[in-house]
mmCIF file of C-alpha atoms in Angstrom:
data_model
loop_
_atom_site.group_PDB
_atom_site.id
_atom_site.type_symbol
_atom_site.label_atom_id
_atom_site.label_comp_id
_atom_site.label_asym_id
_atom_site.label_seq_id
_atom_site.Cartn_x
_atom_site.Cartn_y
_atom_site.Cartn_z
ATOM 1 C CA UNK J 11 16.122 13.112 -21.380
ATOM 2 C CA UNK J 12 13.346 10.280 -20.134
ATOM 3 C CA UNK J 13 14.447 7.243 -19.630
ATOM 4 C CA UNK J 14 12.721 3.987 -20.490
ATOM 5 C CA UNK J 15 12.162 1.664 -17.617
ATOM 6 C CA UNK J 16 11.631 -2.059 -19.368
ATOM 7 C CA UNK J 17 8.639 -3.865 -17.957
ATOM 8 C CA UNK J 18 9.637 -6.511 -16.066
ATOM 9 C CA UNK J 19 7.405 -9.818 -14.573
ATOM 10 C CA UNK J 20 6.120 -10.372 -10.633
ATOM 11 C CA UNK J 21 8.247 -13.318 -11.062
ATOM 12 C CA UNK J 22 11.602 -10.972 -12.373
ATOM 13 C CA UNK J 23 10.921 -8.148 -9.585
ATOM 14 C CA UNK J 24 10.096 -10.353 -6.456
ATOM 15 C CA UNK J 25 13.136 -12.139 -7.614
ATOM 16 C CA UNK J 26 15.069 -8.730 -7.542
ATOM 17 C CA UNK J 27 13.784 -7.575 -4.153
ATOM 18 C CA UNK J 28 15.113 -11.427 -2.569
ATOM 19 C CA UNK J 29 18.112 -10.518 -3.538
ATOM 20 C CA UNK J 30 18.202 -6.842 -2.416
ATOM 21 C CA UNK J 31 19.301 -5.363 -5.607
ATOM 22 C CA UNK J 32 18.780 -1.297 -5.944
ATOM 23 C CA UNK J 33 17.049 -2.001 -9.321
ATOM 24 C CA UNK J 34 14.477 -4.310 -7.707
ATOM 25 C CA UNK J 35 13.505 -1.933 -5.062
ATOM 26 C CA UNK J 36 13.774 1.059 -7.538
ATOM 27 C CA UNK J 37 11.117 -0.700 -9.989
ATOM 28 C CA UNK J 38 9.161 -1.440 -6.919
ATOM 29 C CA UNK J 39 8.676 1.905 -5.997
ATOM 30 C CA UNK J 40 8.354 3.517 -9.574
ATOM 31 C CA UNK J 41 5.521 0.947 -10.040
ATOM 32 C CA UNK J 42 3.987 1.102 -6.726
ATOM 33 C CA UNK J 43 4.484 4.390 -5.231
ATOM 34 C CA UNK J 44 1.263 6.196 -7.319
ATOM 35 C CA UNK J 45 -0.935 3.586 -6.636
ATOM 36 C CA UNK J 46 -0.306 3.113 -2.768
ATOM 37 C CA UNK J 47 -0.157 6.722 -2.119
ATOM 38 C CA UNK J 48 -3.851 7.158 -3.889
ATOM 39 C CA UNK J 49 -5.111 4.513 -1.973
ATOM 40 C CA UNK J 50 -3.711 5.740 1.118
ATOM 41 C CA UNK J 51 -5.147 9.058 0.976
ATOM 42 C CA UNK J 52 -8.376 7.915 -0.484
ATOM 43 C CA UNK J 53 -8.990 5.383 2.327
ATOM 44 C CA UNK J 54 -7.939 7.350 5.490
ATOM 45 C CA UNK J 55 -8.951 10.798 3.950
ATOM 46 C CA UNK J 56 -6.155 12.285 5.551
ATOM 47 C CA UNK J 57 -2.568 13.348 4.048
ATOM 48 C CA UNK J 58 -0.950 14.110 7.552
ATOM 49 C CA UNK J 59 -0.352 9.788 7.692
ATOM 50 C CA UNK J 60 0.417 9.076 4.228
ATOM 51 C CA UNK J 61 4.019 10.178 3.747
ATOM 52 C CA UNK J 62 4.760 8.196 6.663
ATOM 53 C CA UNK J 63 2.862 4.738 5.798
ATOM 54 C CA UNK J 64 3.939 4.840 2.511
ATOM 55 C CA UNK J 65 7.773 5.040 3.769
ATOM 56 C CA UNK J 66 6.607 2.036 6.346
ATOM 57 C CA UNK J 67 4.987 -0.313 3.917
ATOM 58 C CA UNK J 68 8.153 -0.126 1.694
ATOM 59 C CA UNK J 69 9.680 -1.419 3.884
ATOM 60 C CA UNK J 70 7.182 -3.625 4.918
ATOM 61 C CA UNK J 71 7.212 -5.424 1.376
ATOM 62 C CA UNK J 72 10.894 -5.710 1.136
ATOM 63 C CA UNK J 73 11.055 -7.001 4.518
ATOM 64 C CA UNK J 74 8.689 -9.665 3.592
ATOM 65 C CA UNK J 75 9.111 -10.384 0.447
ATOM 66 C CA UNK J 76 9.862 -13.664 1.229
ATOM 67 C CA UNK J 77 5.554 -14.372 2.726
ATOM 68 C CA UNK J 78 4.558 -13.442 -0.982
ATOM 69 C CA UNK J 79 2.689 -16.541 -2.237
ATOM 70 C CA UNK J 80 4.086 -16.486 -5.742
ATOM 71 C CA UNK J 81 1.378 -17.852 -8.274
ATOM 72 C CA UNK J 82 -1.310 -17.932 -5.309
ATOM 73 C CA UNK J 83 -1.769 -14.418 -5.894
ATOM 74 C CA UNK J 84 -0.907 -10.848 -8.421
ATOM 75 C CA UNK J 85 2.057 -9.190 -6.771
ATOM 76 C CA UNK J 86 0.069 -6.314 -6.343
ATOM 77 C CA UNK J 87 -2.782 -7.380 -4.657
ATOM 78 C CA UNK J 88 -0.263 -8.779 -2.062
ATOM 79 C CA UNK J 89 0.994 -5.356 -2.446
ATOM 80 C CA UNK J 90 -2.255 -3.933 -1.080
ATOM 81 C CA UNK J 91 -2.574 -6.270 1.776
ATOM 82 C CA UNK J 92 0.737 -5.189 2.751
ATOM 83 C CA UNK J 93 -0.483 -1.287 2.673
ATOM 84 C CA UNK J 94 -3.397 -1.910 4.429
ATOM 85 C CA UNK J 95 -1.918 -3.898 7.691
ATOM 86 C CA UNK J 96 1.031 -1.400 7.722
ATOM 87 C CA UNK J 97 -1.615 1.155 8.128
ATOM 88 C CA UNK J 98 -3.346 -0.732 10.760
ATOM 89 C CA UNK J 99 -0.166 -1.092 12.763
ATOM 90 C CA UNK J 100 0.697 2.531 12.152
ATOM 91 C CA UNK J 101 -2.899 4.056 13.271
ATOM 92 C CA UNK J 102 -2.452 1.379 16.465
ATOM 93 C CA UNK J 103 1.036 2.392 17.092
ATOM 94 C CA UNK J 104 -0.272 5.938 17.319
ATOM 95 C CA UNK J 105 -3.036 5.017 19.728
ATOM 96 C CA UNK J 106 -5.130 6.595 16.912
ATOM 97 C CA UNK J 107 -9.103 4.463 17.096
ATOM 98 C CA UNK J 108 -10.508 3.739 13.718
ATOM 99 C CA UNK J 109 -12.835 0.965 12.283
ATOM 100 C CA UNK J 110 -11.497 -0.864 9.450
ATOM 101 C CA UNK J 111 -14.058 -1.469 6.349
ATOM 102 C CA UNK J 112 -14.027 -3.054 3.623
ATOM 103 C CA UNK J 113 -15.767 -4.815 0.801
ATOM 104 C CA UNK J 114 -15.495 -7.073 -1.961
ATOM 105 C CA UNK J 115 -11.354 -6.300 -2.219
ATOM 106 C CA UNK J 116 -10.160 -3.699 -3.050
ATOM 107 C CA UNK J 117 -12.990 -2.113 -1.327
ATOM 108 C CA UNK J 118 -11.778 -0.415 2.244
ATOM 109 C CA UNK J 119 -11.594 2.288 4.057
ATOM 110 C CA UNK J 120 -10.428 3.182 7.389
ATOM 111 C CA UNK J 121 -12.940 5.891 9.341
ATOM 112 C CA UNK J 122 -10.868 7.351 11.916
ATOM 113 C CA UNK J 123 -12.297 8.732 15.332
ATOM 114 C CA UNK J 124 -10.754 11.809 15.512
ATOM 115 C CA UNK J 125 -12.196 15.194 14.886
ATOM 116 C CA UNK J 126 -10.169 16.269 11.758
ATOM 117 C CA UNK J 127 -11.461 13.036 9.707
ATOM 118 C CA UNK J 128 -13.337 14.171 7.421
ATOM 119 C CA UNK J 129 -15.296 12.070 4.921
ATOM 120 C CA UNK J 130 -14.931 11.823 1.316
ATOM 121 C CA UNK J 131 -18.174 12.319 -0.748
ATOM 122 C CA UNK J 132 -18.010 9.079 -2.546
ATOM 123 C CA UNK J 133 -17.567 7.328 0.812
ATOM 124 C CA UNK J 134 -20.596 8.442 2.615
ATOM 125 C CA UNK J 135 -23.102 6.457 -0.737
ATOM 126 C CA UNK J 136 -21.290 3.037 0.176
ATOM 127 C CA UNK J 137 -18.926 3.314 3.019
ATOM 128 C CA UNK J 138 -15.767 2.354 0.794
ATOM 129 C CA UNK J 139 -13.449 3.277 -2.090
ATOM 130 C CA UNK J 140 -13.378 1.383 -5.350
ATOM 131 C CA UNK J 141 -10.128 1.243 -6.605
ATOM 132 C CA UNK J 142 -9.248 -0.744 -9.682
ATOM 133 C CA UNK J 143 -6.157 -3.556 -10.332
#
């Protein structure tokens, strides 16, 4: 049997997540998980990171949930910026050198300086990865 998740508002899940209800962060993740993961694969072009900085920027947005500008801004670009300074802490905490670009948001990539990067054939025509919100 599939179950029907309702669609629920920014305003309805951030509200959820302040209070630390299951259902918030439940919704947060059903919604978010697909997206994040795609983008963190596509911009670092490796999978051996993105379990982990998924996990991380989680827990990243429900610890700061409370920073999220409310009208100022879509909950999921927010969401993004969360993703991509988790990843920048996580590549520094790992002493791992990369150079950060990006363009006109969402627009970025991260181009590691290690050996195993390896370059996605879409990034080498602009530098970056287009991903629509």
């Amino acid at each position: 049997m599939t179950l029907i998740t309702p669609l629920i508002s920014d305003t309805e899940l951030y509200a959820l997540i302040m209070r630390k209800e299951k259902d918030g962060f439940d919704y947060l993740y059903d919604k978010y998980c697909g997206l994040l993961y795609g983008l963190t694969l596509q911009s670092l072009c490796l999978k051996k990171y993105s379990d982990e900085i998924i996990e991380l920027t989680f827990i990243n947005i429900c610890n700061a949930i409370h920073l999220y500008p409310g009208q100022q801004m879509k909950l999921n670009i927010w969401i993004i910026s969360v993703l991509i300074q988790t990843t920048k802490d996580y590549l520094d905490s790992k002493s791992i050198n990369y150079t950060f670009v990006s363009g006109n948001f969402p627009l970025f990539i991260f181009r590691l300086k290690e050996e195993e990067s390896v370059s996605l054939a879409h990034s080498s025509d602009t530098g970056a990865v287009m991903i629509g919100v």
